[in-house]
Amino acid sequence: MRQAGRSLPEYRAIRGSGSILEVIKHPELAAEITLQPVRRYGVDAAILYSDIMVPIFAIGFGVDIAPGIGPVIENPFRSEADLSRLRNINPEQDIPYVLDTIKILSQELKVPLIGFAGAPFTVASYIIEGGPSRNYAKTKSLLHTNPALWNKLLSSLTDISIGFISSQIQAGAQAIQIFDSWAGTLAPSTYHDFVQPFSKKIFSFIKTQGVPSIHFGVGTGELLPLMGQAGPDVMGIDWRIPLSEARNRIGIPCALQGNLDPAICLSDPKIVKNEVENILLSAPKNGHIFNLGHGVLPETNPDILKGIVETVHIFSQKINKDKQ
Amino acid sequence: MRQAGRSLPEYRAIRGSGSILEVIKHPELAAEITLQPVRRYGVDAAILYSDIMVPIFAIGFGVDIAPGIGPVIENPFRSEADLSRLRNINPEQDIPYVLDTIKILSQELKVPLIGFAGAPFTVASYIIEGGPSRNYAKTKSLLHTNPALWNKLLSSLTDISIGFISSQIQAGAQAIQIFDSWAGTLAPSTYHDFVQPFSKKIFSFIKTQGVPSIHFGVGTGELLPLMGQAGPDVMGIDWRIPLSEARNRIGIPCALQGNLDPAICLSDPKIVKNEVENILLSAPKNGHIFNLGHGVLPETNPDILKGIVETVHIFSQKINKDKQ
């Protein structure tokens, strides 16, 4: 339940104002924010309090995260010359605070810690568009009209993501989630030609590290076979597609993660429980991580999330009992 | 090619500033804006210069269309009491200018005129959220927590849409497109229970009028079978799903409309031509209306659109010749 923190009063009490990119420079604080939802909800894993733009920020590309908006880029990527503004990260120098946060969490957590990184397409879309976009017109225009430059940019972002992932695993992250949040805007043929090769390289790298990987995006129904071929162990599924249908469409074996609509969490406990149970019943019997299909909405009542965790735990205990 | 006008210099020359809701009050001007892309591109049909929020605006609900943003609602729909702010339209009194525009166009056009209306879900989402939304949290929350109120609201919006459609047909519109632009945010089961019955009522009505109907939305891959069951003659398909796959998924017979990504139109003529030809080759041989998968982006070069129309016409002439 990503971004579960922002609906918590204890989070708002310690978060302070300012960009997440500044907050995470304080490892004790970032670790505490990571721990809060685990403590309150008893979830089975923690996800690092961080952002996919962290490495881009750390190498000085000029990015901020505007609360309620998302990443905002001062000087968006426009041409060949902008490639020189990107370089591989040197984790100890560029993001020592991320590594320190993970080290604290490795001591404190009794559940696995999930680290994460942005997939090259989604990071590219932010730095090209200059921020969140409705239609990704500039990104698509660049990839179609200048595939040579696109490939250089994505290669560079792939290397940066791999450096970011590698350092998180070395510091103690026990699983990695790759966010290609906005890939769903692409036609399958475009994804295949311009995106899949780079995502594949990332999942191949994670496999060499011996930690499980999760692939995530929204509105990716038509891309599931291609995203599955990129090689994750687990595929994140949003609420637009039933898990059973997603399972069929992916084809190749991998576990599924999802897929409650976060907006359902704004309704009554009874409705939520019913929806959660429907998902659990329709999920593949081997290989399902219950989750929301996207981040927790800030206006969500924490008691609703607590109820969801309880429902899932009761269900999985019953399944395990039946197996014995 | 909806919203083709806004990329035209001749449109910008006569459009003036201010909301579209004010511009369309001048029938000669609205007719001229409708005619401009037909004249320049030689497309095979015209789509009325209008907006799905026109009837809601005309009954005084308090809506404006902010340029570059979309509909903005002064006092969003919040509770039972807001139902009294909705009423059926009286076309002659509420929207005489729309009818006058259609009458002018019926005289001037040599190609069919497509009228249109918003589907109840998409109109409801605007008046509940207060404007465009990322997650439709308020809309989903209302439908799940207060289905009785949701049903009253959607019934009312269905009646309003039917009144709007009926008056357009009587004035001379020869086809009707129903925009459920944002239905793709819904899980199929939610669409089935809370949306489909109302859309079905609209398509049943259009059938009684003897004019063809088109159903449109973006990101609707998983909803296609349910949207098809609502009863349109033509289903609009966005670029996220290949036409052949869409054809299989819908199941029941209907023609397809689409599905070029509007962002492709920002690239080179050669790339565009290639994409257009790929779509034409993959389209069902009987029953395909070539179109973009969404509105034309304002920054599109008109020459690109002219090239698309030419490519489509050359292809269809060849097909017709082969048939003889």
XYZ file of C-alpha atoms in Angstrom, chain A residues 68-70 132 134-138 140-141 144-145 182 184-190 219-223 239-242 245 249 261 263-264 266-268 271 275 297 299, chain B residues 68-70 132 134-138 140-141 144-145 182 184-190 219-223 239-242 245 249 261 263-264 266-268 271 275 297 299:
84
model
C -0.100 17.706 -4.989
C 1.419 18.011 -8.463
C 4.479 15.771 -8.800
C 3.124 15.405 -15.186
C -2.017 14.426 -20.009
C -0.937 13.288 -23.434
C 2.883 12.870 -23.358
C 3.017 14.677 -26.698
C 6.628 15.898 -26.367
C 6.143 10.643 -28.076
C 7.233 13.265 -30.563
C 9.230 8.975 -33.107
C 11.188 11.805 -34.742
C 2.799 6.086 -17.303
C 0.029 2.803 -20.315
C -0.137 5.881 -22.559
C 1.761 3.995 -25.274
C 0.494 1.814 -28.100
C 1.847 -1.746 -27.687
C 4.021 -1.438 -30.813
C 5.589 1.785 -29.483
C -3.716 1.510 -17.461
C -1.332 -1.131 -18.800
C -3.943 -3.747 -19.748
C -2.798 -3.947 -23.377
C 0.906 -3.910 -22.431
C -8.192 -2.116 -10.994
C -9.183 -1.705 -14.632
C -8.586 -5.377 -15.393
C -9.757 -8.370 -13.306
C -8.074 -11.740 -17.092
C -3.232 -11.981 -20.883
C -9.075 0.755 -6.798
C -10.943 5.253 -4.671
C -12.895 2.322 -3.182
C -13.095 6.304 0.323
C -16.333 4.320 0.752
C -17.846 2.286 3.625
C -18.150 -2.136 0.601
C -14.317 -5.702 -2.874
C -5.264 8.681 -1.753
C -7.976 11.625 2.090
C -6.466 24.530 -21.785
C -8.162 23.025 -18.714
C -11.709 21.967 -19.551
C -11.074 17.433 -14.839
C -6.849 12.414 -12.108
C -8.494 9.739 -10.001
C -12.254 10.484 -9.965
C -12.218 9.847 -6.219
C -15.328 11.911 -5.407
C -16.408 6.811 -7.301
C -16.987 7.538 -3.645
C -20.267 3.306 -4.061
C -21.563 4.945 -0.878
C -13.402 9.081 -18.874
C -11.893 4.058 -18.740
C -11.117 4.948 -15.121
C -13.689 2.376 -13.956
C -13.308 -1.307 -13.173
C -15.500 -3.357 -15.535
C -17.804 -4.447 -12.689
C -18.324 -0.817 -11.628
C -8.372 3.842 -22.136
C -11.470 1.683 -22.472
C -9.741 -1.548 -23.548
C -11.225 -3.603 -20.717
C -14.683 -2.029 -21.082
C -4.441 3.888 -29.848
C -3.707 1.720 -26.820
C -5.314 -1.342 -28.401
C -4.790 -2.603 -31.967
C -7.638 -6.991 -30.888
C -12.697 -8.214 -27.603
C -2.455 8.362 -31.493
C 0.727 12.537 -30.587
C 1.958 10.740 -33.735
C 3.519 15.810 -34.086
C 6.143 13.731 -35.916
C 7.324 13.571 -39.557
C 6.168 8.329 -39.914
C 1.237 4.553 -38.999
C -3.569 18.367 -30.289
C 0.156 22.207 -31.771
